[in-house]
Tab-separated table of C-alpha atoms and ligand atoms in Angstrom:
chain	number	residue	atom	x	y	z
A	679	MET	CA	-22.392	-2.226	7.620
A	680	ASP	CA	-23.825	-4.085	4.619
A	681	ASP	CA	-21.557	-6.284	2.610
A	682	VAL	CA	-18.716	-4.318	1.010
A	683	THR	CA	-17.538	-5.379	-2.432
A	684	PHE	CA	-13.991	-4.528	-3.413
A	685	ALA	CA	-11.418	-4.942	-6.171
A	686	VAL	CA	-7.656	-5.207	-5.904
A	687	LEU	CA	-5.385	-3.648	-8.520
A	688	GLY	CA	-2.154	-5.623	-8.402
A	689	THR	CA	-1.708	-9.178	-7.198
A	690	GLY	CA	1.822	-9.053	-5.862
A	691	GLY	CA	2.414	-9.719	-2.172
A	692	ILE	CA	0.132	-6.945	-0.952
A	693	GLY	CA	-2.730	-7.647	-3.345
A	694	ARG	CA	-2.762	-11.374	-2.645
A	695	ARG	CA	-2.476	-10.989	1.113
A	696	THR	CA	-5.296	-8.414	1.040
A	697	LEU	CA	-7.512	-11.001	-0.608
A	698	GLU	CA	-6.473	-13.555	2.009
A	699	VAL	CA	-6.952	-11.247	5.020
A	700	SER	CA	-10.382	-10.204	3.705
A	701	GLN	CA	-11.547	-13.801	4.170
A	702	HIS	CA	-10.997	-13.378	7.918
A	703	LYS	CA	-12.930	-10.116	8.207
A	704	ASP	CA	-16.672	-9.618	8.334
A	705	GLY	CA	-18.582	-8.046	5.493
A	706	LEU	CA	-15.904	-7.942	2.786
A	707	THR	CA	-16.402	-9.573	-0.609
A	708	PRO	CA	-13.578	-9.415	-3.161
A	709	VAL	CA	-15.141	-9.236	-6.616
A	710	ALA	CA	-12.220	-8.353	-8.919
A	711	ALA	CA	-8.445	-8.692	-9.030
A	712	CYS	CA	-6.029	-7.934	-11.807
A	713	ASP	CA	-2.378	-7.901	-12.689
A	714	ARG	CA	-0.625	-6.688	-15.803
A	715	ASN	CA	-1.755	-9.638	-17.919
A	716	GLY	CA	-5.145	-10.598	-16.638
A	717	ILE	CA	-8.290	-9.946	-14.676
A	718	ALA	CA	-10.631	-12.075	-12.608
A	719	VAL	CA	-14.142	-10.736	-11.981
A	720	ASP	CA	-17.108	-12.298	-10.230
A	721	HIS	CA	-19.646	-9.921	-8.752
A	722	ASP	CA	-20.931	-12.717	-6.495
A	723	GLY	CA	-17.469	-13.030	-4.964
A	724	LEU	CA	-14.185	-14.439	-6.197
A	725	ASP	CA	-13.066	-17.869	-5.097
A	726	VAL	CA	-10.064	-16.516	-3.217
A	727	GLY	CA	-8.678	-19.948	-2.355
A	728	GLU	CA	-8.514	-20.950	-6.020
A	729	LEU	CA	-7.071	-17.585	-7.082
A	730	LEU	CA	-4.334	-17.676	-4.446
A	731	ALA	CA	-3.457	-21.301	-5.148
A	732	ALA	CA	-3.185	-20.543	-8.872
A	733	THR	CA	-1.039	-17.425	-8.423
A	734	GLU	CA	1.196	-18.354	-5.472
A	735	GLY	CA	4.874	-18.295	-6.468
A	736	ASN	CA	3.767	-17.277	-9.905
A	737	VAL	CA	4.036	-13.536	-10.386
A	738	ALA	CA	3.225	-12.069	-13.796
A	739	SER	CA	5.950	-9.455	-13.641
A	740	GLU	CA	8.568	-9.519	-10.941
A	741	HIS	CA	10.039	-6.275	-12.140
A	742	ALA	CA	6.882	-4.257	-11.585
A	743	GLY	CA	5.756	-6.198	-8.530
A	744	ASN	CA	3.082	-7.838	-10.614
A	745	ALA	CA	1.303	-4.564	-11.178
A	746	PRO	CA	-0.781	-3.523	-14.106
A	747	SER	CA	1.368	-0.975	-15.894
A	748	GLY	CA	0.299	2.659	-15.821
A	749	ASP	CA	-0.841	2.980	-19.382
A	750	ASP	CA	-2.449	-0.439	-19.462
A	751	THR	CA	-0.005	-1.743	-22.036
A	752	ARG	CA	2.272	-4.667	-21.531
A	753	THR	CA	6.003	-4.325	-21.898
A	754	ASP	CA	6.249	-7.686	-23.605
A	755	GLY	CA	5.001	-6.175	-26.844
A	756	GLY	CA	1.741	-8.046	-26.597
A	757	THR	CA	3.196	-11.499	-27.065
A	758	ALA	CA	1.170	-14.464	-25.932
A	759	VAL	CA	0.210	-14.512	-22.264
A	760	LYS	CA	1.219	-17.648	-20.390
A	761	ARG	CA	-1.760	-19.317	-18.779
A	762	HIS	CA	0.203	-21.682	-16.559
A	763	GLY	CA	3.482	-21.917	-14.693
A	764	GLU	CA	5.990	-19.371	-13.496
A	765	GLY	CA	5.219	-15.861	-14.667
A	766	ALA	CA	1.593	-16.516	-15.589
A	767	GLY	CA	0.052	-14.434	-12.770
A	768	VAL	CA	-3.713	-14.034	-12.473
A	769	VAL	CA	-4.468	-15.737	-15.785
A	770	ALA	CA	-3.376	-19.041	-14.222
A	771	SER	CA	-6.648	-18.867	-12.287
A	772	GLU	CA	-9.675	-20.522	-13.857
A	773	GLN	CA	-11.661	-17.388	-12.902
A	774	ALA	CA	-9.437	-15.072	-14.952
A	775	ARG	CA	-9.071	-14.020	-18.545
A	776	PRO	CA	-6.138	-12.387	-20.291
A	777	THR	CA	-6.344	-8.681	-21.036
A	778	GLU	CA	-4.087	-5.930	-22.273
A	779	THR	CA	-6.110	-3.295	-20.406
A	780	PRO	CA	-6.488	-4.594	-16.834
A	781	ILE	CA	-7.063	-1.243	-15.127
A	782	GLN	CA	-9.592	-0.131	-17.731
A	783	ASP	CA	-11.348	-3.481	-17.334
A	784	VAL	CA	-11.727	-2.884	-13.587
A	785	ILE	CA	-12.943	0.667	-14.274
A	786	ASP	CA	-15.529	-0.794	-16.665
A	787	GLU	CA	-16.818	-3.044	-13.858
A	788	SER	CA	-16.579	-0.425	-11.122
A	789	ALA	CA	-20.195	0.805	-11.036
A	790	ALA	CA	-20.970	-2.312	-9.008
A	791	ILE	CA	-17.848	-2.161	-6.799
A	792	ASP	CA	-17.845	-0.278	-3.475
A	793	ALA	CA	-14.088	0.072	-3.105
A	794	VAL	CA	-10.867	-0.403	-5.039
A	795	LEU	CA	-7.559	-1.063	-3.315
A	796	LEU	CA	-4.579	0.119	-5.327
A	797	ALA	CA	-1.948	-2.441	-4.330
A	798	LEU	CA	0.509	-1.187	-6.903
A	799	PRO	CA	4.137	-0.226	-6.495
A	800	ASN	CA	4.283	3.491	-7.223
A	801	LEU	CA	7.428	3.263	-9.318
A	802	THR	CA	6.756	6.555	-10.958
A	803	HIS	CA	5.633	9.152	-8.468
A	804	ASP	CA	2.448	10.005	-10.318
A	805	PHE	CA	1.348	6.485	-11.167
A	806	ILE	CA	-1.182	6.114	-8.344
A	807	PRO	CA	-2.538	9.681	-8.735
A	808	ARG	CA	-2.939	9.124	-12.496
A	809	THR	CA	-4.629	5.778	-11.952
A	810	ALA	CA	-7.040	7.321	-9.440
A	811	GLU	CA	-7.739	10.138	-11.890
A	812	ARG	CA	-8.812	7.577	-14.485
A	813	PHE	CA	-11.458	6.242	-12.088
A	814	ALA	CA	-12.728	9.778	-11.410
A	815	GLU	CA	-12.829	10.671	-15.088
A	816	ALA	CA	-14.832	7.524	-15.765
A	817	GLY	CA	-17.395	8.732	-13.205
A	818	TYR	CA	-16.594	6.191	-10.486
A	819	GLU	CA	-18.527	6.888	-7.288
A	820	GLY	CA	-16.939	4.878	-4.535
A	821	VAL	CA	-13.846	4.351	-2.465
A	822	LEU	CA	-10.198	4.276	-3.485
A	823	VAL	CA	-7.525	3.192	-1.022
A	824	ASP	CA	-3.796	3.053	-1.653
A	825	VAL	CA	-0.790	1.845	0.275
A	826	LEU	CA	1.687	4.296	-1.252
A	827	LYS	CA	4.784	5.377	0.645
A	828	ARG	CA	6.302	8.600	-0.668
A	829	SER	CA	5.565	12.003	0.877
A	830	ARG	CA	5.523	13.869	-2.409
A	831	VAL	CA	2.611	11.807	-3.758
A	832	ILE	CA	0.161	13.174	-1.179
A	833	GLY	CA	0.339	16.646	-2.730
A	834	MET	CA	-0.394	15.123	-6.148
A	835	LEU	CA	-3.541	13.555	-4.711
A	836	ASP	CA	-4.561	16.762	-2.948
A	837	GLU	CA	-4.271	18.574	-6.291
A	838	ARG	CA	-6.927	16.181	-7.600
A	839	ALA	CA	-9.199	16.495	-4.520
A	840	ASP	CA	-11.813	18.562	-6.368
A	841	LEU	CA	-11.991	15.997	-9.130
A	842	PHE	CA	-12.494	13.194	-6.583
A	843	GLU	CA	-15.125	15.186	-4.701
A	844	GLU	CA	-17.043	15.999	-7.883
A	845	SER	CA	-16.984	12.364	-8.879
A	846	GLY	CA	-18.130	11.159	-5.447
A	847	ILE	CA	-14.901	9.405	-4.502
A	848	THR	CA	-13.702	8.918	-0.943
A	849	PHE	CA	-9.952	8.420	-1.208
A	850	VAL	CA	-7.810	7.173	1.678
A	851	CYS	CA	-4.132	7.536	0.861
A	852	GLY	CA	-1.170	5.891	2.566
A	853	ALA	CA	-3.245	3.239	4.313
A	854	GLY	CA	-0.714	0.405	4.750
A	855	ALA	CA	1.601	0.061	7.774
A	856	THR	CA	3.824	3.120	7.362
A	857	PRO	CA	2.302	5.374	6.292
A	858	GLY	CA	-0.987	4.025	7.560
A	859	PHE	CA	-1.341	2.025	10.742
A	860	LEU	CA	1.688	3.665	12.395
A	861	THR	CA	0.622	7.165	11.309
A	862	GLY	CA	-2.769	6.512	12.879
A	863	ALA	CA	-1.083	5.220	16.041
A	864	ALA	CA	1.001	8.406	16.204
A	865	ALA	CA	-2.160	10.496	15.857
A	866	LEU	CA	-3.708	8.663	18.826
A	867	ALA	CA	-0.511	8.809	20.902
A	868	ALA	CA	-0.403	12.571	20.316
A	869	GLN	CA	-3.704	13.088	22.128
A	870	SER	CA	-2.012	13.408	25.545
A	871	PHE	CA	-0.181	16.464	24.340
A	872	VAL	CA	-1.038	20.017	23.394
A	873	GLU	CA	2.177	20.309	21.408
A	874	VAL	CA	4.051	17.518	19.649
A	875	ASP	CA	7.839	17.902	19.338
A	876	GLU	CA	8.772	14.704	17.593
A	877	VAL	CA	7.371	11.546	16.044
A	878	GLU	CA	9.802	8.673	15.492
A	879	ILE	CA	8.667	5.667	13.493
A	880	TRP	CA	11.011	2.694	13.497
A	881	TRP	CA	9.961	-0.525	11.788
A	882	GLY	CA	11.327	-4.053	11.630
A	883	VAL	CA	10.462	-6.545	8.913
A	884	GLY	CA	11.647	-10.147	8.526
A	885	LEU	CA	10.889	-11.220	4.993
A	886	LYS	CA	12.585	-14.543	4.286
A	887	SER	CA	9.510	-16.488	3.186
A	888	GLY	CA	7.752	-13.369	1.913
A	889	TYR	CA	10.663	-12.097	-0.130
A	890	GLU	CA	9.570	-13.378	-3.549
A	891	ASP	CA	6.111	-11.964	-2.985
A	892	ASN	CA	7.376	-8.563	-1.916
A	893	ARG	CA	10.061	-7.766	-4.445
A	894	GLY	CA	8.184	-4.602	-5.437
A	895	THR	CA	8.258	-3.317	-1.842
A	896	VAL	CA	11.940	-4.203	-1.468
A	897	ARG	CA	12.698	-2.316	-4.690
A	898	GLU	CA	10.833	0.725	-3.340
A	899	ASP	CA	12.844	0.475	-0.108
A	900	ILE	CA	16.149	0.284	-1.997
A	901	ALA	CA	15.271	3.620	-3.603
A	902	HIS	CA	15.819	5.114	-0.107
A	903	LEU	CA	19.443	3.979	0.129
A	904	ASP	CA	22.242	6.459	-0.482
A	905	GLY	CA	23.036	6.641	-4.180
A	906	TYR	CA	19.583	5.492	-5.339
A	907	ASP	CA	16.301	7.151	-6.106
A	908	ILE	CA	12.982	5.913	-7.390
A	909	GLU	CA	14.052	6.161	-11.033
A	910	SER	CA	17.367	4.330	-10.602
A	911	ALA	CA	15.741	1.674	-8.397
A	912	ARG	CA	13.118	1.077	-11.073
A	913	GLU	CA	15.835	0.350	-13.627
A	914	LEU	CA	17.689	-2.192	-11.463
A	915	SER	CA	17.585	-5.758	-12.709
A	916	ASP	CA	16.630	-8.487	-10.254
A	917	ALA	CA	20.293	-9.587	-10.259
A	918	GLU	CA	21.391	-6.061	-9.298
A	919	ILE	CA	18.866	-6.036	-6.451
A	920	GLU	CA	20.259	-9.390	-5.304
A	921	ALA	CA	23.770	-7.914	-5.352
A	922	ILE	CA	22.658	-4.987	-3.140
A	923	VAL	CA	20.956	-7.384	-0.740
A	924	ASP	CA	24.118	-9.571	-0.661
A	925	ASP	CA	26.302	-6.520	0.008
A	926	HIS	CA	24.247	-5.965	3.166
A	927	ASP	CA	24.245	-9.679	4.134
A	928	GLY	CA	20.503	-9.623	3.699
A	929	VAL	CA	19.909	-7.002	6.410
A	930	ILE	CA	19.358	-3.447	5.195
A	931	GLU	CA	18.932	-0.503	7.516
A	932	PHE	CA	17.058	2.578	6.317
A	933	GLU	CA	17.251	5.998	7.866
A	934	ASP	CA	15.319	9.149	7.236
A	935	MET	CA	13.051	7.562	4.646
A	936	GLU	CA	10.775	9.736	2.538
A	937	HIS	CA	7.601	8.265	3.953
A	938	ALA	CA	4.345	10.141	3.858
A	939	ASP	CA	3.738	9.761	7.597
A	940	ASP	CA	5.324	13.228	7.845
A	941	VAL	CA	2.973	15.123	5.526
A	942	LEU	CA	-0.012	13.082	6.661
A	943	LEU	CA	0.598	14.032	10.305
A	944	GLU	CA	1.140	17.674	9.333
A	945	ARG	CA	-2.015	17.622	7.232
A	946	ALA	CA	-3.933	16.349	10.277
A	947	GLY	CA	-2.570	19.257	12.356
A	948	ILE	CA	-0.535	17.057	14.701
A	949	CYS	CA	3.009	18.313	14.106
A	950	ASP	CA	5.265	19.709	11.412
A	951	ALA	CA	6.360	17.253	8.737
A	952	ALA	CA	9.968	18.119	9.617
A	953	ASP	CA	9.448	16.700	13.121
A	954	VAL	CA	8.662	13.197	11.821
A	955	THR	CA	11.340	10.597	11.083
A	956	VAL	CA	10.835	7.164	9.571
A	957	GLY	CA	13.412	4.395	9.414
A	958	GLY	CA	13.688	0.681	9.895
A	959	ILE	CA	15.466	-2.578	9.296
A	960	LEU	CA	14.599	-5.135	6.634
A	961	ASP	CA	15.962	-8.665	6.953
A	962	VAL	CA	15.305	-10.782	3.870
A	963	ARG	CA	17.163	-13.809	5.298
A	964	SER	CA	14.964	-14.351	8.340
A	965	ASP	CA	11.274	-14.240	9.153
A	966	GLU	CA	12.056	-12.843	12.614
A	967	LYS	CA	11.734	-9.077	12.895
A	968	PRO	CA	15.237	-7.623	13.240
A	969	THR	CA	13.895	-4.891	15.520
A	970	THR	CA	10.588	-4.172	17.204
A	971	THR	CA	8.338	-1.815	15.276
A	972	THR	CA	7.892	1.226	17.503
A	973	VAL	CA	6.237	4.624	17.276
A	974	ARG	CA	7.437	7.239	19.773
A	975	VAL	CA	5.557	10.501	20.103
A	976	THR	CA	7.173	13.136	22.279
A	977	GLY	CA	5.299	16.229	23.340
A	978	ARG	CA	4.209	18.650	26.036
A	979	THR	CA	1.037	18.237	28.042
A	980	PHE	CA	-1.362	21.070	28.883
A	981	ASP	CA	0.064	21.135	32.428
A	982	GLY	CA	3.661	21.563	31.396
A	983	GLU	CA	4.996	17.995	31.474
A	984	ARG	CA	7.129	16.619	28.677
A	985	GLY	CA	6.607	12.956	27.865
A	986	THR	CA	6.933	10.250	25.236
A	987	ASN	CA	4.055	7.930	24.399
A	988	THR	CA	5.199	4.665	22.852
A	989	PHE	CA	3.268	2.259	20.671
A	990	GLN	CA	4.781	-1.094	19.726
A	991	LEU	CA	3.739	-3.923	17.431
A	992	ASP	CA	4.298	-7.412	18.749
A	993	ASP	CA	7.268	-9.121	17.063
A	994	ALA	CA	4.936	-12.025	16.258
A	995	THR	CA	2.819	-9.865	13.919
A	996	SER	CA	3.928	-9.985	10.300
A	997	MET	CA	4.229	-7.179	7.777
A	998	ALA	CA	1.396	-8.864	5.858
A	999	ALA	CA	-0.839	-8.556	8.936
A	1000	ASN	CA	0.229	-4.991	9.652
A	1001	VAL	CA	-0.190	-3.676	6.102
A	1002	ASN	CA	-3.299	-5.517	4.958
A	1003	GLY	CA	-5.362	-5.507	8.160
A	1004	PRO	CA	-5.225	-1.698	8.384
A	1005	ALA	CA	-5.673	-1.232	4.617
A	1006	LEU	CA	-8.944	-3.169	4.805
A	1007	GLY	CA	-9.916	-1.406	8.043
A	1008	TYR	CA	-9.468	1.990	6.397
A	1009	LEU	CA	-11.320	0.727	3.339
A	1010	LYS	CA	-14.336	-0.157	5.481
A	1011	THR	CA	-14.283	3.254	7.161
A	1012	ALA	CA	-14.113	4.934	3.764
A	1013	VAL	CA	-17.120	2.968	2.491
A	1014	ARG	CA	-19.088	4.111	5.534
A	1015	MET	CA	-18.116	7.723	4.754
A	1016	ASN	CA	-18.816	7.371	1.056
A	1017	ARG	CA	-22.329	6.118	1.761
A	1018	VAL	CA	-23.123	9.318	3.655
A	1019	GLY	CA	-21.621	11.536	0.963
A	1020	ASP	CA	-18.275	12.298	2.602
A	1021	TYR	CA	-15.948	12.646	-0.385
A	1022	GLY	CA	-12.376	13.870	-0.926
A	1023	VAL	CA	-8.839	12.881	0.062
A	1024	PHE	CA	-8.195	11.605	3.596
A	1025	GLY	CA	-5.130	10.269	5.371
A	1026	PRO	CA	-4.763	7.596	8.063
A	1027	ALA	CA	-4.388	10.266	10.771
A	1028	ASP	CA	-7.827	11.676	9.872
A	1029	LEU	CA	-9.824	8.480	10.403
A	1030	LEU	CA	-10.027	5.404	12.573
A	1031	PRO	CA	-10.057	2.111	10.677
A	1032	VAL	CA	-13.030	-0.198	11.266
A	1033	PHE	CA	-12.073	-3.636	12.614
B	2384	IKT	C1	4.738	-0.577	4.283
B	2384	IKT	O1	4.496	-1.430	3.416
B	2384	IKT	O2	3.882	-0.051	4.975
B	2384	IKT	C2	6.156	-0.157	4.462
B	2384	IKT	C3	7.094	-1.279	4.778
B	2384	IKT	C4	7.294	-1.379	6.238
B	2384	IKT	C5	6.209	-2.139	6.882
B	2384	IKT	C6	6.345	-2.070	8.362
B	2384	IKT	C7	5.639	-3.201	9.028
B	2384	IKT	C8	5.995	-3.237	10.462
B	2384	IKT	C9	5.727	-4.526	11.134
B	2384	IKT	O3	5.102	-5.432	10.584
B	2384	IKT	O4	6.150	-4.640	12.299
B	2384	IKT	C10	8.452	-1.015	4.159
B	2384	IKT	C11	8.927	0.364	4.336
B	2384	IKT	N1	8.460	-1.345	2.770
């Protein structure tokens, strides 16, 4: 495949690690990155080393996971953007400039960009669908990839499928680890069977050194705990999040999460959404995984046997590796499809990611 140019919306943990991982993959050139206060664009290729060094430990908005806000307006009332130090974000990079309209700025550049990765926390359910819609309405013809989590968002994207097809967009949704990599693994593991009874996804993440970078993801996870939802989690202050983490001694177990692996597997014809469960353990006080990430697919073979195929990730592989490697792999596949006119909304169980 020819060189693939891509942009990253959001430079929190996922956005920055995507830029970093892309440097280790063939044929990928990051050309734009933005957060809520700034944008860096270079169509010849960003200097990723400089951008990461300038932004490390320096998020523009902890509360929103460093994401551009949905309506492209800042919540600071437009006061001066810091160019250096804690809280500066992308504008601390010498390649960046401040902007109040980061998403629109990427849209304005997008005619020359093959793919856009939406590395944004979806802290209102329709934020990613609405952002994608803006690209379609601007006539973008290319690839969009997101790493969203919630089941109910997939339907919102499907509702916009005609719009994406008319625009010439190939959209891969839920292309991180779960949903994403592990959904794809379940789809492969299901191939031994003619009927799938159950898919169990169980993840383990150790996030001590990555905690600051991944506050947006942790906030989204907290929304799955009893007594919280996405709206109440969005309103929590950082101190309140800390208190929840402390209450659990830094180790939080999640059961029956609303993760889109269920609808994505149903959509791909593999099993009913109700037969899929997703849970896991997050340890923010250790970098060791508290449990081994495992996908178990139980089903019946054509010749009447019942069995369980198991797929495990090595404990040595980090969340950063397991979210961003697949996200870029799916992005490459989508570019290949887009170039032959294959448009619409696809899930990680419909495609194989390119290495
Ligand atoms: C995600 O970002 O895909 C979801 C997160 C879990 C990642 C699992 C990674 C497994 C591994 O590295 O072993 C979490 C639900 N925020």
